[in-house]
Structures are given as structure tokens and as C-alpha cells.
CSV table of C-alpha atoms in Angstrom, one decimal:
chain,number,residue,atom,x,y,z
A,10,MET,CA,-4.3,-35.2,75.5
A,11,PRO,CA,-6.9,-32.5,75.2
A,12,ASN,CA,-8.5,-31.4,77.6
A,13,TYR,CA,-11.9,-32.4,76.0
A,14,ARG,CA,-14.9,-30.6,78.7
A,15,ARG,CA,-18.9,-32.4,78.2
A,16,PRO,CA,-21.3,-30.7,78.6
A,17,ASN,CA,-23.5,-31.4,81.6
A,18,ILE,CA,-26.6,-29.7,82.3
A,19,SER,CA,-29.1,-31.0,84.9
A,20,GLY,CA,-32.0,-32.5,83.9
A,21,GLY,CA,-30.8,-32.5,80.1
A,22,THR,CA,-31.5,-34.3,77.1
A,23,TYR,CA,-28.5,-35.9,75.3
A,24,PHE,CA,-27.5,-37.7,72.1
A,25,ILE,CA,-25.2,-40.9,72.8
A,26,THR,CA,-23.7,-43.1,70.6
A,27,GLN,CA,-21.1,-45.7,71.5
A,28,VAL,CA,-19.5,-48.2,69.4
A,29,THR,CA,-17.9,-51.7,70.0
A,30,TYR,CA,-14.6,-52.1,70.0
A,31,GLN,CA,-12.5,-52.4,66.5
A,32,ARG,CA,-16.5,-52.2,65.2
A,33,GLU,CA,-16.9,-56.1,66.1
A,34,THR,CA,-20.5,-56.7,65.3
A,35,TRP,CA,-21.5,-58.7,68.6
A,36,LEU,CA,-24.6,-56.3,69.8
A,37,CYS,CA,-27.4,-57.5,67.9
A,38,GLY,CA,-26.7,-61.4,68.7
A,39,GLU,CA,-28.7,-62.5,71.3
A,40,VAL,CA,-26.2,-62.6,74.1
A,41,GLY,CA,-25.5,-58.8,73.2
A,42,ARG,CA,-29.1,-57.9,73.3
A,43,LYS,CA,-29.5,-59.8,76.5
A,44,ALA,CA,-26.0,-58.1,77.9
A,45,LEU,CA,-27.1,-54.7,77.5
A,46,ARG,CA,-30.6,-54.5,78.1
A,47,GLU,CA,-30.2,-56.1,81.7
A,48,ALA,CA,-27.2,-53.5,82.2
A,49,ILE,CA,-29.6,-50.5,81.0
A,50,GLU,CA,-31.9,-51.6,83.4
A,51,ARG,CA,-29.5,-52.5,86.6
A,52,VAL,CA,-28.0,-48.9,86.4
A,53,ARG,CA,-31.7,-47.2,85.9
A,54,GLU,CA,-32.8,-49.0,89.5
A,55,LYS,CA,-29.7,-47.1,90.9
A,56,TYR,CA,-29.4,-43.9,88.8
A,57,PRO,CA,-32.8,-43.1,86.8
A,58,PHE,CA,-32.9,-41.7,83.0
A,59,SER,CA,-36.0,-42.0,80.3
A,60,ILE,CA,-34.3,-43.8,77.3
A,61,ASP,CA,-36.1,-41.2,74.1
A,62,ALA,CA,-35.2,-42.9,71.1
A,63,PHE,CA,-33.1,-46.2,70.6
A,64,VAL,CA,-31.4,-47.9,68.2
A,65,LEU,CA,-29.4,-51.2,68.6
A,66,LEU,CA,-27.0,-51.5,65.1
A,67,PRO,CA,-24.3,-54.5,65.1
A,68,GLU,CA,-21.4,-52.7,66.2
A,69,HIS,CA,-23.4,-49.2,67.8
A,70,PHE,CA,-25.8,-48.1,68.9
A,71,HIS,CA,-27.5,-44.3,69.3
A,72,CYS,CA,-29.7,-43.1,72.1
A,73,LEU,CA,-31.7,-39.8,73.6
A,74,TRP,CA,-31.6,-40.1,77.2
A,75,SER,CA,-33.3,-37.2,79.2
A,76,LEU,CA,-31.9,-36.9,83.0
A,77,PRO,CA,-33.9,-36.3,86.0
A,78,PRO,CA,-34.0,-32.8,87.3
A,79,ASN,CA,-30.8,-32.4,89.6
A,80,ASP,CA,-28.9,-35.0,87.9
A,81,GLN,CA,-26.4,-34.5,85.1
A,82,ASP,CA,-24.2,-37.3,84.8
A,83,PHE,CA,-24.5,-38.9,81.5
A,84,SER,CA,-21.1,-40.6,81.5
A,85,MET,CA,-21.1,-42.4,84.8
A,86,ARG,CA,-24.3,-44.2,83.8
A,87,LEU,CA,-22.4,-45.0,79.8
A,88,ARG,CA,-19.7,-46.3,82.2
A,89,LEU,CA,-21.3,-48.3,84.6
A,90,ILE,CA,-23.6,-50.1,81.7
A,91,LYS,CA,-20.3,-50.8,79.5
A,92,THR,CA,-18.8,-52.1,82.5
A,93,TYR,CA,-21.5,-53.8,83.8
A,94,VAL,CA,-22.0,-56.0,80.0
A,95,THR,CA,-18.0,-56.4,80.2
A,96,LYS,CA,-18.1,-57.8,84.1
A,97,HIS,CA,-21.0,-59.9,83.3
A,98,TYR,CA,-21.4,-61.1,79.7
A,99,GLY,CA,-17.7,-60.5,78.1
A,100,GLN,CA,-16.6,-63.8,78.3
A,101,GLU,CA,-19.9,-65.3,76.8
A,102,ILE,CA,-19.9,-62.8,74.3
A,103,ALA,CA,-15.8,-64.0,73.6
A,104,ILE,CA,-14.2,-61.2,71.1
A,105,ASN,CA,-10.9,-62.6,69.8
A,106,ARG,CA,-9.4,-59.5,69.6
A,107,GLU,CA,-6.0,-58.7,70.7
A,108,ILE,CA,-6.1,-56.0,73.5
A,109,SER,CA,-3.7,-53.5,73.5
A,110,LEU,CA,-1.0,-52.3,76.1
A,111,SER,CA,-2.6,-48.9,76.8
A,112,ARG,CA,-6.0,-50.7,77.3
A,113,GLN,CA,-4.2,-53.8,79.5
A,114,LYS,CA,-2.9,-51.0,81.4
A,115,ARG,CA,-6.3,-49.2,81.8
A,116,LYS,CA,-7.7,-52.7,82.5
A,117,GLU,CA,-10.3,-52.5,79.5
A,118,SER,CA,-11.4,-55.0,77.9
A,119,ASN,CA,-11.8,-55.6,73.8
A,120,LEU,CA,-15.9,-55.1,73.7
A,121,TRP,CA,-16.2,-51.0,73.8
A,122,GLN,CA,-14.8,-48.3,72.3
A,123,ARG,CA,-12.9,-46.4,74.9
A,124,ARG,CA,-15.1,-42.9,74.2
A,125,PHE,CA,-18.1,-42.4,72.7
A,126,TRP,CA,-20.4,-38.9,71.4
A,127,GLU,CA,-22.7,-37.2,72.7
A,128,HIS,CA,-24.8,-33.8,72.0
A,129,LEU,CA,-26.7,-32.1,74.5
A,130,ILE,CA,-30.3,-31.4,73.1
A,131,ARG,CA,-30.7,-27.9,72.7
A,132,ASP,CA,-34.7,-27.5,71.8
A,133,GLU,CA,-37.3,-29.3,70.3
A,134,ARG,CA,-36.5,-29.4,66.7
A,135,ASP,CA,-32.9,-30.7,67.4
A,136,PHE,CA,-34.6,-33.4,69.5
A,137,ALA,CA,-36.7,-34.2,66.7
A,138,LEU,CA,-33.6,-34.4,64.4
A,139,HIS,CA,-32.2,-36.6,66.3
A,140,CYS,CA,-34.7,-39.1,66.6
A,141,ASP,CA,-35.0,-38.9,62.9
A,142,TYR,CA,-31.3,-39.9,62.4
A,143,ILE,CA,-31.9,-42.3,65.2
A,144,HIS,CA,-34.2,-44.1,63.3
A,145,TYR,CA,-33.8,-43.9,59.8
A,146,ASN,CA,-29.9,-44.6,60.9
A,147,PRO,CA,-30.0,-49.2,60.4
A,148,VAL,CA,-31.2,-47.5,56.3
A,149,ARG,CA,-28.3,-45.6,56.1
A,150,HIS,CA,-26.2,-48.8,57.1
A,151,GLY,CA,-27.9,-50.3,54.4
A,152,LEU,CA,-28.9,-52.9,57.0
A,153,CYS,CA,-32.3,-52.6,55.9
A,154,THR,CA,-34.7,-50.9,53.1
A,155,ASN,CA,-37.3,-49.0,55.4
A,156,PRO,CA,-36.5,-48.1,58.9
A,157,GLN,CA,-39.5,-50.1,60.4
A,158,ASP,CA,-37.8,-53.5,59.0
A,159,TRP,CA,-35.1,-52.7,62.0
A,160,GLN,CA,-36.3,-54.9,64.6
A,161,PHE,CA,-33.7,-53.2,67.3
A,162,SER,CA,-35.6,-49.5,67.2
A,163,SER,CA,-38.0,-47.2,69.1
A,164,ILE,CA,-39.6,-46.6,65.5
A,165,HIS,CA,-41.9,-49.0,66.4
A,166,ARG,CA,-43.1,-47.3,69.7
A,167,PHE,CA,-42.8,-43.9,68.0
A,168,ILE,CA,-45.6,-45.5,65.0
A,169,ALA,CA,-47.6,-46.9,67.7
A,170,GLN,CA,-47.8,-43.6,69.8
A,171,GLY,CA,-48.7,-42.0,66.8
A,172,ILE,CA,-45.4,-39.5,66.8
A,173,TYR,CA,-44.6,-41.1,63.2
A,174,PRO,CA,-46.7,-42.1,60.5
A,175,ALA,CA,-46.9,-46.1,59.8
A,176,ASN,CA,-45.0,-45.5,56.5
A,177,TRP,CA,-42.0,-43.1,58.0
A,178,GLY,CA,-39.0,-42.9,56.0
A,179,ARG,CA,-40.3,-45.2,53.5
A,180,ASP,CA,-40.0,-42.9,50.4
A,181,GLY,CA,-36.5,-41.9,51.4
A,182,SER,CA,-34.3,-40.1,54.2
A,183,PRO,CA,-35.8,-37.6,56.2
A,184,GLU,CA,-34.6,-34.0,55.9
A,185,ILE,CA,-31.7,-34.3,58.4
A,186,PRO,CA,-29.3,-31.2,58.2
A,187,GLN,CA,-25.5,-32.5,57.2
A,188,GLY,CA,-24.2,-32.1,60.8
A,189,ILE,CA,-26.1,-35.1,62.1
A,190,TRP,CA,-25.1,-37.1,59.6
A,191,ASP,CA,-21.6,-37.1,60.8
A,192,GLU,CA,-22.5,-38.4,64.4
């Protein structure tokens, strides 16, 4: 197995993508939303972080998290969120997928992919590009025509706060460098 090392910068901001196991589409259901919201709230009580941007899609989510100074452990937070959802809502979500022997040995369920994607945000431009990526993602996946039509997105907060104009993204895809679309 490769010796992959994630960047760990105290007080850093991270773009994170987490996908459900075998891309099962349970996240946008009532129970999935409740479970994820509750898990995030519980984890933030003990391990604070801010959610700068967020979009929830049926089988994955993208977010920007900023950690407090002197704290760099975004991986632990995501692990705790996934564990909470699995432990407290796994049976209620009731995914009917066989669990592989490898996952059984690791005592993993069939709710989440084991790994996740992360990117350390380098500067304000990188932050803005990833916000755009997050908010345009439902359109890109064919879930809606305009970013504002997707209810499970922080775009509504961005518009209310005047960060984005009310019609942001309605005239087509924002200009995002090709590498980001691959995340």
C-alpha cells in the first residue's frame, strides 16, 4: 500500500469530498440529512471547525472546512462524523449492499467509502475557485438547471450575504481551472 501523507496545517482550510459506499444515493433523504447534520453538530461540539461552504448530493458531499489555530486534524473529524452516522443511523438508513470481506475485517459498514479526497486551500483565489466548484456541482451532475435550485447547498447563504449575486451560475459554468473539476 502506498505511503500517502495528507497535508496537516494547523488552522488550515481544506476542501473535502466524501462519497457513499458504492455511490448509494442515501445522503439527500430525510434520514441521511438528519444523520449527517446531527453528526457534524456533535463532532463540532468537541472538535470545533467552521464550514465555509457545503453541498450535499445524493451520493457524496463537498465542503470547505477551516480548523482552529493549533489544530490540524480534519481527518479525525471526518472519521468521527462517518462513525456517528453509521453507529446512530446505519440501521435506519438500511443500505442493502453486501459488505466485502476486507470491510468486514476492518469492521466497516456499507455506508461510506473508506477514503476521501482532500485539498489544502492555498490562498484566497483557491478558496474562491473551490467555493464555485462546490456551488456549481449539482448543475454539473444534472440535478438542477441553476445552482440556486439545489436546496442542499450553502449557495443560499452566499447569496444572502452578498458574496454571490442572486443570478450566480445561471449563465453557465463558472470559470474553474480544469484540475478542480476532477476532484
